[in-house]
Every structure is written in structure tokens, then in C-alpha cells.
């Protein structure tokens, strides 16, 4: 699954043109441009959550990242089985994309990590079950992703922005 992490000034900016990926090389005129990281296979709850746990020196738990769904809008979500069944096949509630807002604590954990620790953390991150179940994951790739996420988090923190995940 694709996961693009990016920063935005607010939820309105974060959810602009939700059908478009965030970490794209080329943009068409009129498309929003995001400062984003392509993090294939690294979901906000477990993959990113385990990185946050390693940085903090705590075991992973489901509440480490506590992202909030901002798209499709939760207030418009179907409330009954009948409403779910009547959704069109291309409804974002069924097919996505989705956008999750990450809390400031996740941004700050990433932004504040000592760069000298990243190689060791990425090496340990490469050993998590989610990455090793289907074969080994290149720890250099994960170091690159971790470094990019840290840079993104620092830019977000410097600009008083939050991090978001497009999935």
C-alpha cells in the first residue's frame, strides 16, 4: 500500500484535492504541491508507530501515533448498514483515498531525534515483524525514509504545521 507523509498548514490545506497523491515528481498546473515523503508500506499506526517507539525508547502500542481521520470527512460517514450499502462503488469511504492527521507529539518525536542515532534506529526498525515477514527489508532504504521523515517533521515544526498521511 502507498503512504505519502506530508506537512500542511491546516486540515483544509491537507485535504485539498484528496484524490491526488502527495509525493509525486511532476505536478500539473493547478494541482497542489506538497512537501512530502513517499513511504511505501509504512502505515501510520504500526510502521511509523514502531519507528516512533524506537526513537522514544518505548515499546510499540496502538496509541503511539493516534492519528485522526480527516478525509473522507468523518462527519459524513455512513451511519447505518443501509447507508453503507447505498454508497457508490467509487466512494472514498469504500475505496479511499484517506488522509490521517498525526499529532504534534509524533511530529516532535521525529523532529527532535538526534541525527547520530538514525542509523542504529533504522537498523532496528528493519527488524520489525512487519518488515521481515515477507523477506528482509533494506535497512539503507529505511534509513533514507527515516531521514526524510525527520527532515519533513523538522520543517513542519519550524512552520507550526502538522504531519499528515495520505493513504
CSV table of N, CA and C in Angstrom, one decimal:
chain,number,residue,atom,x,y,z
A,1,UNK,N,0.8,-1.2,0.0
A,1,UNK,CA,0.0,0.0,0.0
A,1,UNK,C,0.9,1.2,0.0
A,2,UNK,N,0.4,2.3,-0.6
A,2,UNK,CA,1.1,3.5,-0.7
A,2,UNK,C,0.8,4.4,0.5
A,3,UNK,N,1.8,5.0,1.0
A,3,UNK,CA,1.6,6.0,2.1
A,3,UNK,C,2.5,7.2,1.8
A,4,UNK,N,1.9,8.4,1.7
A,4,UNK,CA,2.7,9.6,1.5
A,4,UNK,C,2.5,10.4,2.7
A,5,UNK,N,3.6,10.8,3.4
A,5,UNK,CA,3.6,11.7,4.5
A,5,UNK,C,3.9,13.1,4.1
A,6,UNK,N,3.2,14.0,4.6
A,6,UNK,CA,3.4,15.4,4.1
A,6,UNK,C,3.0,16.4,5.2
A,7,UNK,N,3.4,17.6,5.0
A,7,UNK,CA,3.0,18.7,6.0
A,7,UNK,C,2.1,19.6,5.4
A,8,UNK,N,1.2,20.2,6.2
A,8,UNK,CA,0.3,21.2,5.7
A,8,UNK,C,-0.1,22.2,6.9
A,9,UNK,N,-0.5,23.4,6.4
A,9,UNK,CA,-0.8,24.4,7.4
A,9,UNK,C,-2.0,24.1,8.2
A,10,UNK,N,-3.0,23.4,7.7
A,10,UNK,CA,-4.2,23.1,8.4
A,10,UNK,C,-4.9,22.0,7.6
A,11,UNK,N,-6.1,21.6,8.2
A,11,UNK,CA,-6.8,20.5,7.6
A,11,UNK,C,-7.3,20.8,6.2
A,12,UNK,N,-7.7,22.0,6.0
A,12,UNK,CA,-8.2,22.4,4.7
A,12,UNK,C,-7.1,22.3,3.6
A,13,UNK,N,-5.9,22.7,3.9
A,13,UNK,CA,-4.8,22.6,3.0
A,13,UNK,C,-4.5,21.1,2.9
A,14,UNK,N,-4.5,20.4,3.9
A,14,UNK,CA,-4.1,18.9,3.9
A,14,UNK,C,-5.0,18.1,3.1
A,15,UNK,N,-6.3,18.5,3.0
A,15,UNK,CA,-7.3,17.7,2.3
A,15,UNK,C,-7.6,18.3,0.9
A,16,UNK,N,-6.9,19.3,0.5
A,16,UNK,CA,-7.0,19.8,-0.9
A,16,UNK,C,-6.8,18.8,-1.9
A,17,UNK,N,-7.7,18.6,-2.9
A,17,UNK,CA,-7.6,17.6,-3.9
A,17,UNK,C,-7.2,16.2,-3.4
A,18,UNK,N,-8.0,15.7,-2.5
A,18,UNK,CA,-7.6,14.4,-1.8
A,18,UNK,C,-7.4,13.2,-2.8
A,19,UNK,N,-7.9,13.3,-4.0
A,19,UNK,CA,-7.7,12.2,-4.9
A,19,UNK,C,-6.3,12.1,-5.5
A,20,UNK,N,-5.5,13.2,-5.3
A,20,UNK,CA,-4.1,13.2,-5.8
A,20,UNK,C,-3.1,12.7,-4.8
A,21,UNK,N,-2.2,11.9,-5.2
A,21,UNK,CA,-1.1,11.5,-4.3
A,21,UNK,C,-0.3,12.8,-3.9
A,22,UNK,N,0.4,12.7,-2.8
A,22,UNK,CA,1.1,13.8,-2.2
A,22,UNK,C,2.6,13.8,-2.6
A,23,UNK,N,3.2,12.7,-2.7
A,23,UNK,CA,4.7,12.6,-3.1
A,23,UNK,C,4.8,12.2,-4.5
A,24,UNK,N,4.5,13.2,-5.4
A,24,UNK,CA,4.6,13.0,-6.8
A,24,UNK,C,5.8,13.9,-7.4
A,25,UNK,N,6.4,13.3,-8.4
A,25,UNK,CA,7.5,14.0,-9.0
A,25,UNK,C,7.1,15.2,-9.9
A,26,UNK,N,6.0,15.1,-10.6
A,26,UNK,CA,5.6,16.1,-11.5
A,26,UNK,C,4.1,16.5,-11.2
A,27,UNK,N,3.9,17.8,-11.2
A,27,UNK,CA,2.5,18.3,-10.9
A,27,UNK,C,2.0,19.0,-12.2
A,28,UNK,N,0.7,18.8,-12.4
A,28,UNK,CA,0.1,19.5,-13.5
A,28,UNK,C,-0.3,20.9,-13.0
A,29,UNK,N,-0.5,21.9,-13.9
A,29,UNK,CA,-0.9,23.2,-13.4
A,29,UNK,C,-2.2,23.1,-12.6
A,30,UNK,N,-2.3,23.9,-11.6
A,30,UNK,CA,-3.5,23.9,-10.7
A,30,UNK,C,-3.5,22.8,-9.6
A,31,UNK,N,-2.6,21.9,-9.7
A,31,UNK,CA,-2.6,20.8,-8.6
A,31,UNK,C,-1.8,21.4,-7.4
A,32,UNK,N,-2.2,21.0,-6.2
A,32,UNK,CA,-1.4,21.4,-5.1
A,32,UNK,C,-0.1,20.7,-5.0
A,33,UNK,N,0.9,21.4,-4.5
A,33,UNK,CA,2.2,20.9,-4.3
A,33,UNK,C,2.5,20.7,-2.8
A,34,UNK,N,2.9,19.5,-2.4
A,34,UNK,CA,3.1,19.3,-1.0
A,34,UNK,C,4.6,18.9,-0.8
A,35,UNK,N,5.1,19.3,0.4
A,35,UNK,CA,6.4,18.8,0.8
A,35,UNK,C,6.1,17.4,1.4
A,36,UNK,N,6.5,16.4,0.7
A,36,UNK,CA,6.1,15.0,1.0
A,36,UNK,C,7.2,14.0,0.9
A,37,UNK,N,6.9,12.9,1.6
A,37,UNK,CA,7.8,11.7,1.6
A,37,UNK,C,7.0,10.5,1.2
A,38,UNK,N,7.5,9.8,0.2
A,38,UNK,CA,6.9,8.6,-0.3
A,38,UNK,C,7.5,7.5,0.6
A,39,UNK,N,6.6,6.9,1.4
A,39,UNK,CA,7.0,5.8,2.3
A,39,UNK,C,6.1,4.6,2.1
A,40,UNK,N,6.4,3.9,1.0
A,40,UNK,CA,5.6,2.7,0.6
A,40,UNK,C,5.6,1.7,1.7
A,41,UNK,N,4.5,1.2,2.1
A,41,UNK,CA,4.4,0.1,3.0
A,41,UNK,C,4.6,0.5,4.5
A,42,UNK,N,4.7,1.8,4.8
A,42,UNK,CA,4.9,2.2,6.2
A,42,UNK,C,3.7,3.0,6.6
A,43,UNK,N,2.7,2.2,7.2
A,43,UNK,CA,1.5,2.8,7.6
A,43,UNK,C,1.7,3.6,8.9
A,44,UNK,N,0.8,4.6,9.2
A,44,UNK,CA,0.9,5.4,10.3
A,44,UNK,C,0.8,4.7,11.7
A,45,UNK,N,-0.1,3.7,11.7
A,45,UNK,CA,-0.3,3.1,13.0
A,45,UNK,C,0.8,2.1,13.5
A,46,UNK,N,1.3,1.2,12.6
A,46,UNK,CA,2.2,0.3,13.0
A,46,UNK,C,3.6,0.6,12.5
A,47,UNK,N,3.8,0.8,11.2
A,47,UNK,CA,5.1,1.0,10.7
A,47,UNK,C,5.8,2.3,11.3
A,48,UNK,N,5.0,3.4,11.2
A,48,UNK,CA,5.5,4.7,11.7
A,48,UNK,C,5.5,4.6,13.2
A,49,UNK,N,4.5,4.0,13.8
A,49,UNK,CA,4.4,3.8,15.2
A,49,UNK,C,5.6,3.1,15.9
A,50,UNK,N,6.1,2.1,15.2
A,50,UNK,CA,7.2,1.4,15.7
A,50,UNK,C,8.5,2.2,15.6
A,51,UNK,N,8.6,3.1,14.5
A,51,UNK,CA,9.7,4.0,14.4
A,51,UNK,C,9.7,5.0,15.6
A,52,UNK,N,8.5,5.5,15.9
A,52,UNK,CA,8.3,6.5,17.0
A,52,UNK,C,8.7,5.8,18.3
A,53,UNK,N,8.3,4.6,18.5
A,53,UNK,CA,8.6,3.8,19.7
A,53,UNK,C,10.1,3.6,19.9
A,54,UNK,N,10.8,3.3,18.8
A,54,UNK,CA,12.2,3.1,18.8
A,54,UNK,C,12.9,4.4,19.2
A,55,UNK,N,12.5,5.5,18.6
A,55,UNK,CA,13.1,6.8,18.9
A,55,UNK,C,12.9,7.2,20.4
A,56,UNK,N,11.7,6.9,20.9
A,56,UNK,CA,11.3,7.3,22.3
A,56,UNK,C,11.9,6.3,23.3
A,57,UNK,N,12.3,5.1,22.8
A,57,UNK,CA,12.8,4.0,23.7
A,57,UNK,C,11.7,3.4,24.4
A,58,UNK,N,10.5,3.3,23.8
A,58,UNK,CA,9.3,2.6,24.5
A,58,UNK,C,8.8,1.5,23.6
A,59,UNK,N,8.1,0.5,24.1
A,59,UNK,CA,7.5,-0.5,23.3
A,59,UNK,C,6.4,0.1,22.4
A,60,UNK,N,6.2,-0.5,21.3
A,60,UNK,CA,5.1,-0.1,20.4
A,60,UNK,C,3.8,-0.4,21.1
A,61,UNK,N,2.8,0.5,20.9
A,61,UNK,CA,1.4,0.3,21.3
A,61,UNK,C,0.5,1.1,20.3
A,62,UNK,N,-0.7,0.7,20.2
A,62,UNK,CA,-1.6,1.3,19.3
A,62,UNK,C,-1.8,2.8,19.5
A,63,UNK,N,-1.6,3.3,20.6
A,63,UNK,CA,-1.8,4.7,20.9
A,63,UNK,C,-0.5,5.5,20.7
A,64,UNK,N,0.5,5.0,20.2
A,64,UNK,CA,1.7,5.8,20.0
A,64,UNK,C,1.6,6.9,18.9
A,65,UNK,N,0.8,6.6,17.9
A,65,UNK,CA,0.6,7.7,16.9
A,65,UNK,C,-0.7,8.3,16.9
A,66,UNK,N,-1.8,7.6,17.3
A,66,UNK,CA,-3.1,8.1,17.4
A,66,UNK,C,-3.5,9.1,16.3
A,67,UNK,N,-3.4,8.7,15.1
A,67,UNK,CA,-3.8,9.6,14.0
A,67,UNK,C,-5.3,9.8,14.0
A,68,UNK,N,-5.8,10.9,13.4
A,68,UNK,CA,-7.2,11.2,13.3
A,68,UNK,C,-7.5,11.2,11.8
A,69,UNK,N,-8.6,10.5,11.4
A,69,UNK,CA,-9.0,10.6,10.1
A,69,UNK,C,-9.7,11.9,9.7
A,70,UNK,N,-9.2,12.6,8.7
A,70,UNK,CA,-9.7,13.9,8.3
A,70,UNK,C,-10.4,13.8,6.9
A,71,UNK,N,-10.1,12.8,6.1
A,71,UNK,CA,-10.7,12.6,4.8
A,71,UNK,C,-10.8,11.1,4.6
A,72,UNK,N,-11.9,10.6,4.1
A,72,UNK,CA,-13.1,11.3,3.9
A,72,UNK,C,-13.7,11.9,5.2
A,73,UNK,N,-14.4,12.9,5.2
A,73,UNK,CA,-14.8,13.6,6.4
A,73,UNK,C,-15.6,12.6,7.3
A,74,UNK,N,-15.2,12.5,8.5
A,74,UNK,CA,-15.8,11.5,9.5
A,74,UNK,C,-17.3,11.9,9.7
A,75,UNK,N,-17.6,13.2,9.7
A,75,UNK,CA,-19.0,13.6,9.9
A,75,UNK,C,-19.9,13.3,8.8
A,76,UNK,N,-19.4,12.9,7.6
A,76,UNK,CA,-20.2,12.5,6.5
A,76,UNK,C,-20.3,11.0,6.3
A,77,UNK,N,-19.6,10.2,7.2
A,77,UNK,CA,-19.6,8.8,7.1
A,77,UNK,C,-20.9,8.2,7.3
A,78,UNK,N,-21.2,7.1,6.5
A,78,UNK,CA,-22.5,6.4,6.7
A,78,UNK,C,-22.6,5.9,8.1
A,79,UNK,N,-23.9,6.0,8.6
A,79,UNK,CA,-24.1,5.6,10.0
A,79,UNK,C,-24.8,4.3,10.1
A,80,UNK,N,-25.4,3.8,9.0
A,80,UNK,CA,-26.1,2.5,9.1
A,80,UNK,C,-25.6,1.6,8.0
A,81,UNK,N,-26.0,0.3,8.1
A,81,UNK,CA,-25.6,-0.7,7.1
A,81,UNK,C,-26.3,-0.3,5.8
A,82,UNK,N,-27.5,0.2,5.9
A,82,UNK,CA,-28.2,0.6,4.7
A,82,UNK,C,-27.5,1.7,3.9
A,83,UNK,N,-27.0,2.7,4.7
A,83,UNK,CA,-26.2,3.8,4.1
A,83,UNK,C,-24.9,3.3,3.5
A,84,UNK,N,-24.2,2.4,4.2
A,84,UNK,CA,-23.0,1.8,3.6
A,84,UNK,C,-23.3,1.1,2.3
A,85,UNK,N,-24.4,0.3,2.3
A,85,UNK,CA,-24.7,-0.4,1.1
A,85,UNK,C,-25.1,0.4,-0.1
A,86,UNK,N,-25.6,1.6,0.2
A,86,UNK,CA,-26.1,2.5,-0.9
A,86,UNK,C,-25.0,3.4,-1.4
A,87,UNK,N,-23.8,3.3,-0.9
A,87,UNK,CA,-22.7,4.2,-1.4
A,87,UNK,C,-22.3,3.7,-2.8
A,88,UNK,N,-21.9,4.7,-3.6
A,88,UNK,CA,-21.5,4.3,-5.0
A,88,UNK,C,-20.1,3.6,-4.8
A,89,UNK,N,-19.8,2.7,-5.8
A,89,UNK,CA,-18.6,1.9,-5.8
A,89,UNK,C,-17.3,2.7,-5.6
A,90,UNK,N,-17.3,4.0,-6.2
A,90,UNK,CA,-16.1,4.8,-6.1
A,90,UNK,C,-16.1,5.7,-4.9
A,91,UNK,N,-16.9,5.5,-3.9
A,91,UNK,CA,-17.0,6.4,-2.8
A,91,UNK,C,-15.6,6.3,-2.0
A,92,UNK,N,-15.1,7.4,-1.6
A,92,UNK,CA,-13.8,7.4,-0.8
A,92,UNK,C,-14.0,6.6,0.5
A,93,UNK,N,-15.3,6.5,1.0
A,93,UNK,CA,-15.5,5.8,2.2
A,93,UNK,C,-15.2,4.3,2.0
A,94,UNK,N,-15.4,3.8,0.8
A,94,UNK,CA,-15.1,2.4,0.4
A,94,UNK,C,-13.7,2.2,-0.1
A,95,UNK,N,-13.3,3.0,-1.0
A,95,UNK,CA,-12.1,2.8,-1.8
A,95,UNK,C,-10.9,3.7,-1.5
A,96,UNK,N,-11.2,4.8,-0.7
A,96,UNK,CA,-10.1,5.7,-0.4
A,96,UNK,C,-10.0,6.7,-1.6
A,97,UNK,N,-9.1,7.6,-1.5
A,97,UNK,CA,-8.0,7.7,-0.6
A,97,UNK,C,-8.5,8.2,0.8
A,98,UNK,N,-7.6,8.0,1.7
A,98,UNK,CA,-7.9,8.5,3.1
A,98,UNK,C,-6.7,9.4,3.5
A,99,UNK,N,-7.0,10.3,4.4
A,99,UNK,CA,-6.0,11.2,4.9
A,99,UNK,C,-6.1,11.2,6.4
A,100,UNK,N,-5.0,10.9,7.1
A,100,UNK,CA,-4.9,10.9,8.5
A,100,UNK,C,-4.0,12.1,9.0
A,101,UNK,N,-4.4,12.7,10.1
A,101,UNK,CA,-3.6,13.8,10.7
A,101,UNK,C,-2.9,13.1,11.9
A,102,UNK,N,-1.6,13.4,11.9
A,102,UNK,CA,-0.8,12.9,13.0
A,102,UNK,C,-0.6,13.9,14.1
A,103,UNK,N,-0.6,13.5,15.4
A,103,UNK,CA,-0.5,14.5,16.4
A,103,UNK,C,0.9,15.2,16.5
A,104,UNK,N,0.9,16.4,17.1
A,104,UNK,CA,2.1,17.1,17.2
A,104,UNK,C,3.2,16.3,17.9
A,105,UNK,N,2.8,15.5,18.8
A,105,UNK,CA,3.8,14.7,19.6
A,105,UNK,C,4.6,13.7,18.6
A,106,UNK,N,4.0,13.2,17.6
A,106,UNK,CA,4.7,12.4,16.6
A,106,UNK,C,5.6,13.3,15.8
A,107,UNK,N,5.1,14.4,15.3
A,107,UNK,CA,6.0,15.3,14.6
A,107,UNK,C,7.2,15.7,15.5
A,108,UNK,N,7.0,16.0,16.7
A,108,UNK,CA,8.1,16.5,17.6
A,108,UNK,C,9.1,15.4,17.9
A,109,UNK,N,8.6,14.1,18.0
A,109,UNK,CA,9.5,13.0,18.3
A,109,UNK,C,10.4,12.8,17.1
A,110,UNK,N,9.9,12.9,15.9
A,110,UNK,CA,10.7,12.8,14.7
A,110,UNK,C,11.6,14.0,14.6
A,111,UNK,N,11.1,15.2,14.8
A,111,UNK,CA,11.9,16.4,14.6
A,111,UNK,C,13.1,16.5,15.6
A,112,UNK,N,12.9,15.9,16.8
A,112,UNK,CA,13.8,16.1,17.8
A,112,UNK,C,14.9,15.0,18.0
A,113,UNK,N,14.7,14.0,17.1
A,113,UNK,CA,15.7,12.9,17.2
A,113,UNK,C,17.1,13.3,16.9
A,114,UNK,N,18.1,12.8,17.6
A,114,UNK,CA,19.5,13.1,17.3
A,114,UNK,C,19.9,12.4,16.0
A,115,UNK,N,20.4,13.1,15.0
A,115,UNK,CA,20.8,12.5,13.7
A,115,UNK,C,21.8,11.4,13.9
A,116,UNK,N,22.6,11.4,14.9
A,116,UNK,CA,23.6,10.4,15.1
A,116,UNK,C,22.9,9.0,15.4
A,117,UNK,N,21.7,9.1,15.9
A,117,UNK,CA,21.0,7.8,16.3
A,117,UNK,C,20.3,7.2,15.2
A,118,UNK,N,20.1,7.9,14.1
A,118,UNK,CA,19.3,7.4,13.0
A,118,UNK,C,19.8,6.1,12.4
A,119,UNK,N,21.1,5.9,12.1
A,119,UNK,CA,21.5,4.6,11.5
A,119,UNK,C,21.2,3.4,12.4
A,120,UNK,N,21.4,3.5,13.7
A,120,UNK,CA,21.1,2.5,14.7
A,120,UNK,C,19.6,2.2,14.7
A,121,UNK,N,18.8,3.3,14.8
A,121,UNK,CA,17.3,3.2,14.9
A,121,UNK,C,16.8,2.5,13.6
A,122,UNK,N,17.3,2.9,12.4
A,122,UNK,CA,16.8,2.3,11.1
A,122,UNK,C,17.2,0.9,11.1
A,123,UNK,N,18.3,0.5,11.6
A,123,UNK,CA,18.7,-0.9,11.6
A,123,UNK,C,17.8,-1.7,12.5
A,124,UNK,N,17.4,-1.2,13.6
A,124,UNK,CA,16.4,-1.9,14.5
A,124,UNK,C,15.0,-1.9,13.9
A,125,UNK,N,14.7,-0.8,13.2
A,125,UNK,CA,13.4,-0.7,12.5
A,125,UNK,C,13.2,-1.7,11.4
A,126,UNK,N,14.3,-2.0,10.7
A,126,UNK,CA,14.3,-3.0,9.6
A,126,UNK,C,14.0,-4.4,10.2
A,127,UNK,N,14.2,-4.6,11.5
A,127,UNK,CA,14.0,-5.9,12.0
A,127,UNK,C,12.6,-6.2,12.6
A,128,UNK,N,11.7,-5.2,12.5
A,128,UNK,CA,10.3,-5.4,13.0
A,128,UNK,C,9.6,-6.4,12.2
A,129,UNK,N,8.7,-7.1,12.8
A,129,UNK,CA,8.0,-8.2,12.2
A,129,UNK,C,7.3,-7.8,10.9
A,130,UNK,N,6.7,-6.6,10.8
A,130,UNK,CA,6.0,-6.2,9.7
A,130,UNK,C,6.9,-6.1,8.4
A,131,UNK,N,8.2,-5.9,8.6
A,131,UNK,CA,9.1,-5.8,7.5
A,131,UNK,C,9.8,-7.1,7.2
A,132,UNK,N,9.9,-8.0,8.2
A,132,UNK,CA,10.6,-9.2,8.0
A,132,UNK,C,9.7,-10.4,7.6
A,133,UNK,N,8.4,-10.3,7.8
A,133,UNK,CA,7.5,-11.4,7.5
A,133,UNK,C,7.6,-11.8,6.0
A,134,UNK,N,7.8,-10.9,5.1
A,134,UNK,CA,7.8,-11.3,3.7
A,134,UNK,C,9.2,-11.2,3.1
A,135,UNK,N,10.2,-11.3,3.9
A,135,UNK,CA,11.6,-11.2,3.5
A,135,UNK,C,12.3,-10.0,4.1
A,136,UNK,N,13.5,-9.9,3.9
A,136,UNK,CA,14.3,-8.8,4.5
A,136,UNK,C,14.0,-7.4,3.8
A,137,UNK,N,14.1,-6.4,4.6
A,137,UNK,CA,13.9,-5.0,4.0
A,137,UNK,C,15.3,-4.4,4.1
A,138,UNK,N,15.6,-3.6,3.1
A,138,UNK,CA,16.9,-3.0,3.0
A,138,UNK,C,17.0,-1.9,4.1
A,139,UNK,N,17.9,-2.0,5.1
A,139,UNK,CA,18.0,-1.0,6.1
A,139,UNK,C,18.4,0.3,5.6
A,140,UNK,N,19.2,0.3,4.5
A,140,UNK,CA,19.6,1.6,3.9
A,140,UNK,C,18.3,2.4,3.4
A,141,UNK,N,17.4,1.6,2.8
A,141,UNK,CA,16.2,2.2,2.3
A,141,UNK,C,15.4,2.8,3.5
A,142,UNK,N,15.3,2.1,4.6
A,142,UNK,CA,14.6,2.6,5.8
A,142,UNK,C,15.4,3.7,6.4
A,143,UNK,N,16.7,3.7,6.4
A,143,UNK,CA,17.4,4.9,6.9
A,143,UNK,C,17.1,6.1,6.1
A,144,UNK,N,17.0,6.0,4.7
A,144,UNK,CA,16.7,7.1,3.9
A,144,UNK,C,15.3,7.6,4.2
A,145,UNK,N,14.3,6.7,4.3
A,145,UNK,CA,12.9,7.1,4.7
A,145,UNK,C,12.9,7.8,6.0
A,146,UNK,N,13.6,7.2,7.0
A,146,UNK,CA,13.6,7.8,8.4
A,146,UNK,C,14.2,9.2,8.3
A,147,UNK,N,15.3,9.3,7.6
A,147,UNK,CA,16.0,10.6,7.4
A,147,UNK,C,15.0,11.6,6.8
A,148,UNK,N,14.3,11.2,5.7
A,148,UNK,CA,13.3,12.1,5.0
A,148,UNK,C,12.2,12.5,6.0
A,149,UNK,N,11.7,11.5,6.7
A,149,UNK,CA,10.6,11.8,7.7
A,149,UNK,C,11.1,12.8,8.8
A,150,UNK,N,12.3,12.6,9.2
A,150,UNK,CA,12.8,13.5,10.2
A,150,UNK,C,12.9,14.9,9.6
A,151,UNK,N,13.4,15.1,8.4
A,151,UNK,CA,13.5,16.4,7.8
A,151,UNK,C,12.2,17.0,7.6
A,152,UNK,N,11.2,16.2,7.1
A,152,UNK,CA,9.8,16.7,7.0
A,152,UNK,C,9.3,17.2,8.3
A,153,UNK,N,9.5,16.4,9.3
A,153,UNK,CA,8.9,16.8,10.7
A,153,UNK,C,9.6,18.1,11.2
A,154,UNK,N,10.9,18.2,10.9
A,154,UNK,CA,11.5,19.5,11.3
A,154,UNK,C,11.0,20.7,10.6
A,155,UNK,N,10.8,20.5,9.3
A,155,UNK,CA,10.2,21.6,8.5
A,155,UNK,C,8.8,21.9,9.0
A,156,UNK,N,8.0,20.9,9.3
A,156,UNK,CA,6.7,21.1,9.8
A,156,UNK,C,6.7,21.8,11.2
A,157,UNK,N,7.6,21.4,12.0
A,157,UNK,CA,7.7,22.0,13.4
A,157,UNK,C,8.1,23.5,13.2
A,158,UNK,N,9.1,23.7,12.4
A,158,UNK,CA,9.6,25.1,12.2
A,158,UNK,C,8.5,26.0,11.7
A,159,UNK,N,7.5,25.5,10.9
A,159,UNK,CA,6.5,26.3,10.3
A,159,UNK,C,5.1,26.1,11.0
A,160,UNK,N,5.2,25.5,12.2
A,160,UNK,CA,4.0,25.3,13.1
A,160,UNK,C,2.9,24.6,12.3
A,161,UNK,N,3.3,23.5,11.6
A,161,UNK,CA,2.4,22.7,10.8
A,161,UNK,C,2.3,21.3,11.4
A,162,UNK,N,1.3,20.5,11.0
A,162,UNK,CA,1.2,19.1,11.4
A,162,UNK,C,1.6,18.2,10.2
A,163,UNK,N,1.8,17.0,10.6
A,163,UNK,CA,2.1,16.0,9.6
A,163,UNK,C,0.8,15.2,9.2
A,164,UNK,N,0.7,14.8,8.0
A,164,UNK,CA,-0.5,14.1,7.5
A,164,UNK,C,0.0,12.9,6.7
A,165,UNK,N,-0.9,11.9,6.6
A,165,UNK,CA,-0.5,10.7,5.9
A,165,UNK,C,-1.7,10.5,4.9
A,166,UNK,N,-1.3,10.5,3.6
A,166,UNK,CA,-2.3,10.1,2.5
A,166,UNK,C,-2.1,8.7,2.2
A,167,UNK,N,-3.3,7.9,2.3
A,167,UNK,CA,-3.2,6.5,2.1
A,167,UNK,C,-4.4,6.1,1.2
